[in-house]
């Protein structure tokens, strides 16, 4: 697995409906992944690309019909600096450890998460150089699990105004976010 650098997957027959557990997990040399023809893909199960520490980019265009993202999606992908979420327009549920310990992630634009209602535990936990989190995609989120931004020590501000439908926040929402100097709580009206 350490020698694989670039991978392009093609589902010409559009037969793939789900990506099973630990798909390409631990491929530390993988730098880019492009997936074409996966229009029928609906589910990404646990461990997708987890521990792929060399991954710098992921084309999310293949995920346009995905409704659920399993645990440990891109967990510990330390070379990933950003993620384009526009391919996730139909996702309603994100399980735990989403982008957890992606220590190179500097920004995340959530605009593609506009249909997400549930976010699991440890979302972005340990993303220590994350400076920008655009929360506009979170307008339909109703529940957030433990440690949402735990130890995102470089994050300086957070706008919660899109969280207007949020009814449940678990422990550790901003735990150890030592760089936070501005917090707009207008979205926490429920």
C-alpha positions as CSV (number, residue, x, y, z in Angstrom):
1,X,0.0,0.0,0.0
2,X,2.8,2.5,0.6
3,X,3.8,2.6,-3.1
4,X,0.4,3.5,-4.6
5,X,0.5,7.2,-5.3
6,X,-2.4,8.1,-7.6
7,X,-5.6,6.1,-8.2
8,X,-8.4,6.6,-10.6
9,X,-11.5,4.4,-10.1
10,X,-14.1,4.0,-12.8
11,X,-17.5,2.4,-12.4
12,X,-18.5,2.3,-16.0
13,X,-21.5,0.1,-15.4
14,X,-22.6,2.3,-12.5
15,X,-23.1,-0.8,-10.4
16,X,-21.5,0.3,-7.1
17,X,-24.0,1.4,-4.5
18,X,-21.8,1.4,-1.4
19,X,-18.1,1.6,-0.4
20,X,-17.4,-1.1,2.2
21,X,-15.5,-0.8,5.5
22,X,-11.9,0.4,5.4
23,X,-11.8,1.0,1.7
24,X,-8.2,2.0,0.9
25,X,-7.4,2.4,4.6
26,X,-3.8,2.8,5.5
27,X,-2.5,3.6,2.0
28,X,0.0,6.1,3.3
29,X,1.6,6.8,-0.1
30,X,-1.7,7.6,-1.8
31,X,-1.7,11.3,-2.9
32,X,-4.8,11.7,-5.1
33,X,-8.0,9.8,-5.6
34,X,-10.4,10.4,-8.5
35,X,-13.6,8.4,-8.8
36,X,-15.6,8.5,-12.0
37,X,-18.9,6.9,-13.0
38,X,-20.1,6.3,-9.4
39,X,-23.6,7.9,-9.9
40,X,-25.4,5.1,-8.0
41,X,-23.1,5.3,-5.0
42,X,-25.3,6.0,-1.9
43,X,-23.4,4.9,1.2
44,X,-19.8,5.3,2.4
45,X,-19.2,2.9,5.2
46,X,-16.6,3.1,8.0
47,X,-12.9,3.8,7.5
48,X,-13.0,5.3,4.0
49,X,-9.4,6.4,3.3
50,X,-8.5,6.4,7.0
51,X,-4.8,6.7,7.9
52,X,-3.9,7.8,4.3
53,X,-1.4,10.3,5.6
54,X,-0.1,11.2,2.1
55,X,-3.5,12.1,0.7
56,X,-3.5,15.8,-0.5
57,X,-6.7,15.8,-2.6
58,X,-9.9,14.0,-3.1
59,X,-12.4,14.6,-5.9
60,X,-15.8,14.5,-4.3
61,X,-17.8,14.6,-7.5
62,X,-18.5,10.9,-7.3
63,X,-20.4,11.4,-4.0
64,X,-23.3,13.3,-5.5
65,X,-25.9,10.7,-4.4
66,X,-24.3,9.6,-1.2
67,X,-26.8,10.0,1.8
68,X,-24.7,8.6,4.6
69,X,-21.0,8.8,5.6
70,X,-19.7,6.2,8.0
71,X,-17.2,6.5,10.9
72,X,-13.6,7.6,10.4
73,X,-14.1,9.2,6.9
74,X,-10.6,10.5,6.0
75,X,-9.5,10.1,9.6
76,X,-5.8,10.9,10.2
77,X,-5.2,12.1,6.6
78,X,-2.5,14.6,7.8
79,X,-1.5,15.9,4.4
80,X,-5.0,17.0,3.4
81,X,-5.2,20.8,3.7
82,X,-8.8,21.4,2.5
83,X,-11.8,19.4,1.2
84,X,-14.3,20.5,-1.4
85,X,-17.7,19.4,0.1
86,X,-19.8,20.3,-3.0
87,X,-20.1,16.6,-3.9
88,X,-22.0,15.9,-0.7
89,X,-25.3,17.6,-1.4
90,X,-27.4,14.6,-0.6
91,X,-25.7,13.6,2.6
92,X,-28.0,13.7,5.6
93,X,-25.8,11.9,8.2
94,X,-22.1,12.1,9.1
95,X,-20.9,9.5,11.6
96,X,-18.1,10.0,14.1
97,X,-14.4,10.9,13.5
98,X,-15.0,12.8,10.3
99,X,-11.7,14.3,9.3
100,X,-10.4,13.6,12.8
101,X,-6.7,14.3,13.3
102,X,-6.3,15.8,9.9
103,X,-3.4,17.9,11.2
104,X,-2.8,19.7,7.9
105,X,-6.4,20.8,7.4
106,X,-6.4,24.6,7.4
107,X,-10.0,25.3,6.1
108,X,-13.3,23.6,5.5
109,X,-16.2,25.0,3.5
110,X,-19.3,23.1,4.5
111,X,-21.6,24.4,1.7
112,X,-22.1,20.9,0.4
113,X,-23.5,19.7,3.7
114,X,-26.8,21.7,3.3
115,X,-28.9,18.5,3.8
116,X,-27.0,17.1,6.8
117,X,-29.2,16.8,9.9
118,X,-26.9,14.7,12.2
119,X,-23.1,15.0,12.9
120,X,-21.5,12.3,15.0
121,X,-18.7,12.6,17.6
122,X,-15.2,14.0,17.0
123,X,-16.0,16.0,13.9
124,X,-12.7,17.8,13.0
125,X,-11.3,16.8,16.4
126,X,-7.5,17.4,16.5
127,X,-7.4,19.6,13.4
128,X,-4.8,21.8,15.1
129,X,-4.1,24.1,12.1
130,X,-7.7,24.6,11.1
131,X,-8.1,28.4,10.9
132,X,-11.3,28.7,8.8
133,X,-14.6,26.8,9.2
134,X,-17.4,28.1,6.9
135,X,-20.5,26.9,8.7
136,X,-23.0,28.0,6.0
137,X,-23.8,24.3,5.1
138,X,-25.0,23.5,8.6
139,X,-28.5,25.1,8.4
140,X,-30.3,21.8,8.7
141,X,-28.2,20.2,11.4
142,X,-30.3,19.2,14.5
143,X,-27.7,17.3,16.5
144,X,-24.0,17.3,17.0
145,X,-22.0,14.6,18.9
146,X,-19.2,15.0,21.4
147,X,-16.0,17.0,20.7
148,X,-17.2,18.8,17.6
149,X,-14.1,21.0,17.3
150,X,-12.1,19.6,20.2
151,X,-8.5,20.7,20.1
152,X,-8.8,22.9,17.0
153,X,-6.4,25.3,18.7
154,X,-5.8,27.6,15.6
155,X,-9.5,28.4,15.0
156,X,-9.9,32.0,16.0
157,X,-13.6,32.6,15.3
158,X,-16.8,30.6,14.8
159,X,-20.1,31.8,13.4
160,X,-23.0,29.7,14.6
161,X,-25.8,31.6,12.8
162,X,-26.4,28.7,10.3
163,X,-27.2,26.4,13.3
164,X,-30.8,27.6,13.6
165,X,-32.3,24.1,13.7
166,X,-29.8,22.7,16.2
167,X,-31.5,21.2,19.3
168,X,-28.7,19.0,20.7
169,X,-25.0,19.6,21.3
170,X,-23.0,17.0,23.2
171,X,-20.0,17.6,25.5
172,X,-16.8,19.2,24.3
173,X,-18.2,21.3,21.5
174,X,-15.3,23.8,21.5
175,X,-13.1,22.0,24.1
176,X,-9.4,23.2,24.0
177,X,-10.0,25.7,21.2
178,X,-7.4,27.9,22.8
179,X,-7.1,30.3,19.9
180,X,-10.8,31.2,19.8
181,X,-11.3,34.9,20.3
182,X,-14.7,35.4,18.6
183,X,-17.9,33.3,19.0
184,X,-21.2,34.4,17.4
185,X,-23.9,32.4,19.2
186,X,-26.9,33.8,17.4
187,X,-27.7,30.4,15.8
188,X,-28.2,28.8,19.2
189,X,-31.7,30.0,19.7
190,X,-33.3,26.5,20.2
